[in-house]
mmCIF file of C-alpha atoms in Angstrom:
data_model
loop_
_atom_site.group_PDB
_atom_site.id
_atom_site.type_symbol
_atom_site.label_atom_id
_atom_site.label_comp_id
_atom_site.label_asym_id
_atom_site.label_seq_id
_atom_site.Cartn_x
_atom_site.Cartn_y
_atom_site.Cartn_z
ATOM 1 C CA UNK Z 1 19.397 8.082 4.720
ATOM 2 C CA UNK Z 2 19.434 4.324 4.247
ATOM 3 C CA UNK Z 3 17.866 2.516 1.316
ATOM 4 C CA UNK Z 4 14.313 1.249 1.826
ATOM 5 C CA UNK Z 5 14.080 -2.297 3.114
ATOM 6 C CA UNK Z 6 12.343 -5.058 1.219
ATOM 7 C CA UNK Z 7 8.562 -4.946 1.483
ATOM 8 C CA UNK Z 8 5.498 -6.315 -0.263
ATOM 9 C CA UNK Z 9 1.845 -5.310 -0.570
ATOM 10 C CA UNK Z 10 -0.895 -7.865 -1.270
ATOM 11 C CA UNK Z 11 -4.104 -6.640 -2.919
ATOM 12 C CA UNK Z 12 -7.545 -8.241 -2.515
ATOM 13 C CA UNK Z 13 -7.115 -10.196 -5.755
ATOM 14 C CA UNK Z 14 -4.046 -11.923 -4.265
ATOM 15 C CA UNK Z 15 -1.518 -10.043 -6.391
ATOM 16 C CA UNK Z 16 1.877 -9.533 -4.757
ATOM 17 C CA UNK Z 17 3.513 -6.139 -5.335
ATOM 18 C CA UNK Z 18 7.250 -5.949 -4.530
ATOM 19 C CA UNK Z 19 7.787 -2.350 -3.421
ATOM 20 C CA UNK Z 20 11.467 -2.388 -4.423
ATOM 21 C CA UNK Z 21 10.318 -2.504 -8.061
ATOM 22 C CA UNK Z 22 9.076 1.104 -7.882
ATOM 23 C CA UNK Z 23 10.540 4.556 -7.413
ATOM 24 C CA UNK Z 24 9.398 6.377 -4.299
ATOM 25 C CA UNK Z 25 6.806 7.591 -3.592
ATOM 26 C CA UNK Z 26 4.748 4.579 -4.656
ATOM 27 C CA UNK Z 27 1.283 5.491 -5.945
ATOM 28 C CA UNK Z 28 -1.701 3.315 -5.011
ATOM 29 C CA UNK Z 29 -4.843 3.744 -7.080
ATOM 30 C CA UNK Z 30 -7.383 2.563 -9.617
ATOM 31 C CA UNK Z 31 -5.544 4.111 -12.587
ATOM 32 C CA UNK Z 32 -3.424 1.937 -14.852
ATOM 33 C CA UNK Z 33 -0.745 4.613 -14.286
ATOM 34 C CA UNK Z 34 -0.602 3.843 -10.537
ATOM 35 C CA UNK Z 35 2.244 1.664 -9.264
ATOM 36 C CA UNK Z 36 0.054 -0.590 -7.098
ATOM 37 C CA UNK Z 37 -3.188 -0.936 -9.040
ATOM 38 C CA UNK Z 38 -6.400 -1.595 -7.115
ATOM 39 C CA UNK Z 39 -9.372 -1.985 -9.455
ATOM 40 C CA UNK Z 40 -12.178 -1.143 -7.045
ATOM 41 C CA UNK Z 41 -15.036 1.371 -7.326
ATOM 42 C CA UNK Z 42 -14.203 3.007 -3.970
ATOM 43 C CA UNK Z 43 -10.540 3.580 -4.879
ATOM 44 C CA UNK Z 44 -9.523 6.897 -6.444
ATOM 45 C CA UNK Z 45 -7.302 7.054 -9.535
ATOM 46 C CA UNK Z 46 -4.334 8.005 -7.300
ATOM 47 C CA UNK Z 47 -5.718 7.242 -3.848
ATOM 48 C CA UNK Z 48 -2.675 7.070 -1.556
ATOM 49 C CA UNK Z 49 1.107 6.918 -1.544
ATOM 50 C CA UNK Z 50 3.722 4.829 0.222
ATOM 51 C CA UNK Z 51 7.058 6.494 0.935
ATOM 52 C CA UNK Z 52 10.246 5.786 2.924
ATOM 53 C CA UNK Z 53 10.930 8.306 5.659
ATOM 54 C CA UNK Z 54 12.878 8.174 8.934
ATOM 55 C CA UNK Z 55 13.845 4.516 8.350
ATOM 56 C CA UNK Z 56 10.228 3.420 7.890
ATOM 57 C CA UNK Z 57 7.600 2.996 5.203
ATOM 58 C CA UNK Z 58 4.704 5.414 5.639
ATOM 59 C CA UNK Z 59 1.376 5.660 3.834
ATOM 60 C CA UNK Z 60 -0.480 8.919 3.184
ATOM 61 C CA UNK Z 61 -3.924 9.670 1.791
ATOM 62 C CA UNK Z 62 -3.898 11.666 -1.455
ATOM 63 C CA UNK Z 63 -7.089 13.706 -0.886
ATOM 64 C CA UNK Z 64 -9.159 10.648 -1.790
ATOM 65 C CA UNK Z 65 -12.928 10.736 -1.678
ATOM 66 C CA UNK Z 66 -13.358 7.482 0.274
ATOM 67 C CA UNK Z 67 -10.438 7.694 2.699
ATOM 68 C CA UNK Z 68 -7.402 5.665 3.714
ATOM 69 C CA UNK Z 69 -6.990 3.707 6.944
ATOM 70 C CA UNK Z 70 -3.938 2.030 8.483
ATOM 71 C CA UNK Z 71 -4.679 -0.587 11.127
ATOM 72 C CA UNK Z 72 -8.004 1.128 11.831
ATOM 73 C CA UNK Z 73 -6.635 4.702 11.945
ATOM 74 C CA UNK Z 74 -8.448 6.977 9.486
ATOM 75 C CA UNK Z 75 -5.896 9.266 7.841
ATOM 76 C CA UNK Z 76 -6.793 12.828 6.966
ATOM 77 C CA UNK Z 77 -5.266 14.411 3.874
ATOM 78 C CA UNK Z 78 -1.656 15.348 4.556
ATOM 79 C CA UNK Z 79 -1.352 12.914 7.463
ATOM 80 C CA UNK Z 80 0.736 9.780 7.166
ATOM 81 C CA UNK Z 81 1.117 6.664 9.260
ATOM 82 C CA UNK Z 82 3.985 4.190 9.605
ATOM 83 C CA UNK Z 83 3.537 0.687 8.235
ATOM 84 C CA UNK Z 84 4.482 -2.343 10.324
ATOM 85 C CA UNK Z 85 4.835 -5.950 9.228
ATOM 86 C CA UNK Z 86 1.267 -7.226 8.825
ATOM 87 C CA UNK Z 87 -0.347 -3.766 8.675
ATOM 88 C CA UNK Z 88 -3.786 -3.627 7.080
ATOM 89 C CA UNK Z 89 -4.259 -0.661 4.753
ATOM 90 C CA UNK Z 90 -7.763 0.184 3.578
ATOM 91 C CA UNK Z 91 -8.058 2.352 0.479
ATOM 92 C CA UNK Z 92 -11.741 3.064 0.170
ATOM 93 C CA UNK Z 93 -13.225 -0.337 1.028
ATOM 94 C CA UNK Z 94 -10.397 -2.325 -0.601
ATOM 95 C CA UNK Z 95 -8.047 -4.061 1.818
ATOM 96 C CA UNK Z 96 -4.282 -4.284 1.298
ATOM 97 C CA UNK Z 97 -1.837 -6.170 3.497
ATOM 98 C CA UNK Z 98 1.760 -5.003 4.054
ATOM 99 C CA UNK Z 99 4.687 -7.366 4.728
ATOM 100 C CA UNK Z 100 8.457 -7.105 5.243
ATOM 101 C CA UNK Z 101 8.904 -10.842 4.661
ATOM 102 C CA UNK Z 102 8.355 -12.196 1.136
ATOM 103 C CA UNK Z 103 7.604 -15.716 2.365
ATOM 104 C CA UNK Z 104 4.823 -14.429 4.635
ATOM 105 C CA UNK Z 105 3.493 -12.318 1.772
ATOM 106 C CA UNK Z 106 3.413 -15.322 -0.563
ATOM 107 C CA UNK Z 107 1.670 -17.507 2.051
ATOM 108 C CA UNK Z 108 -0.928 -14.826 2.692
ATOM 109 C CA UNK Z 109 -1.533 -14.361 -1.049
ATOM 110 C CA UNK Z 110 -1.849 -18.128 -1.576
ATOM 111 C CA UNK Z 111 -4.473 -18.268 1.183
ATOM 112 C CA UNK Z 112 -6.405 -15.462 -0.509
ATOM 113 C CA UNK Z 113 -6.510 -17.143 -3.887
ATOM 114 C CA UNK Z 114 -7.621 -20.560 -2.677
#
């Protein structure tokens, strides 16, 4: 199995999360103990995970109350979906954006914060 490729997640507040800074699986949630922290009322403490499988990043819902969507696909618990460059991930009603390119991630984040 090859090492995960570089990737970034941008949260609604414009924060850039470099996924290579975390051990897999990467936990997304409202808790301060999550890896990617999303402080939003509709996000569970440990809402979803991102993992590297079959040469791709995948996201899975972690039995959250308000659901996880990838590019409009509603995931059921135990189901995962591959992430592509530019994928939109909804955890509850909070939107995250996934990038393979750090420059694109930074440009997107800068546009969010202006």
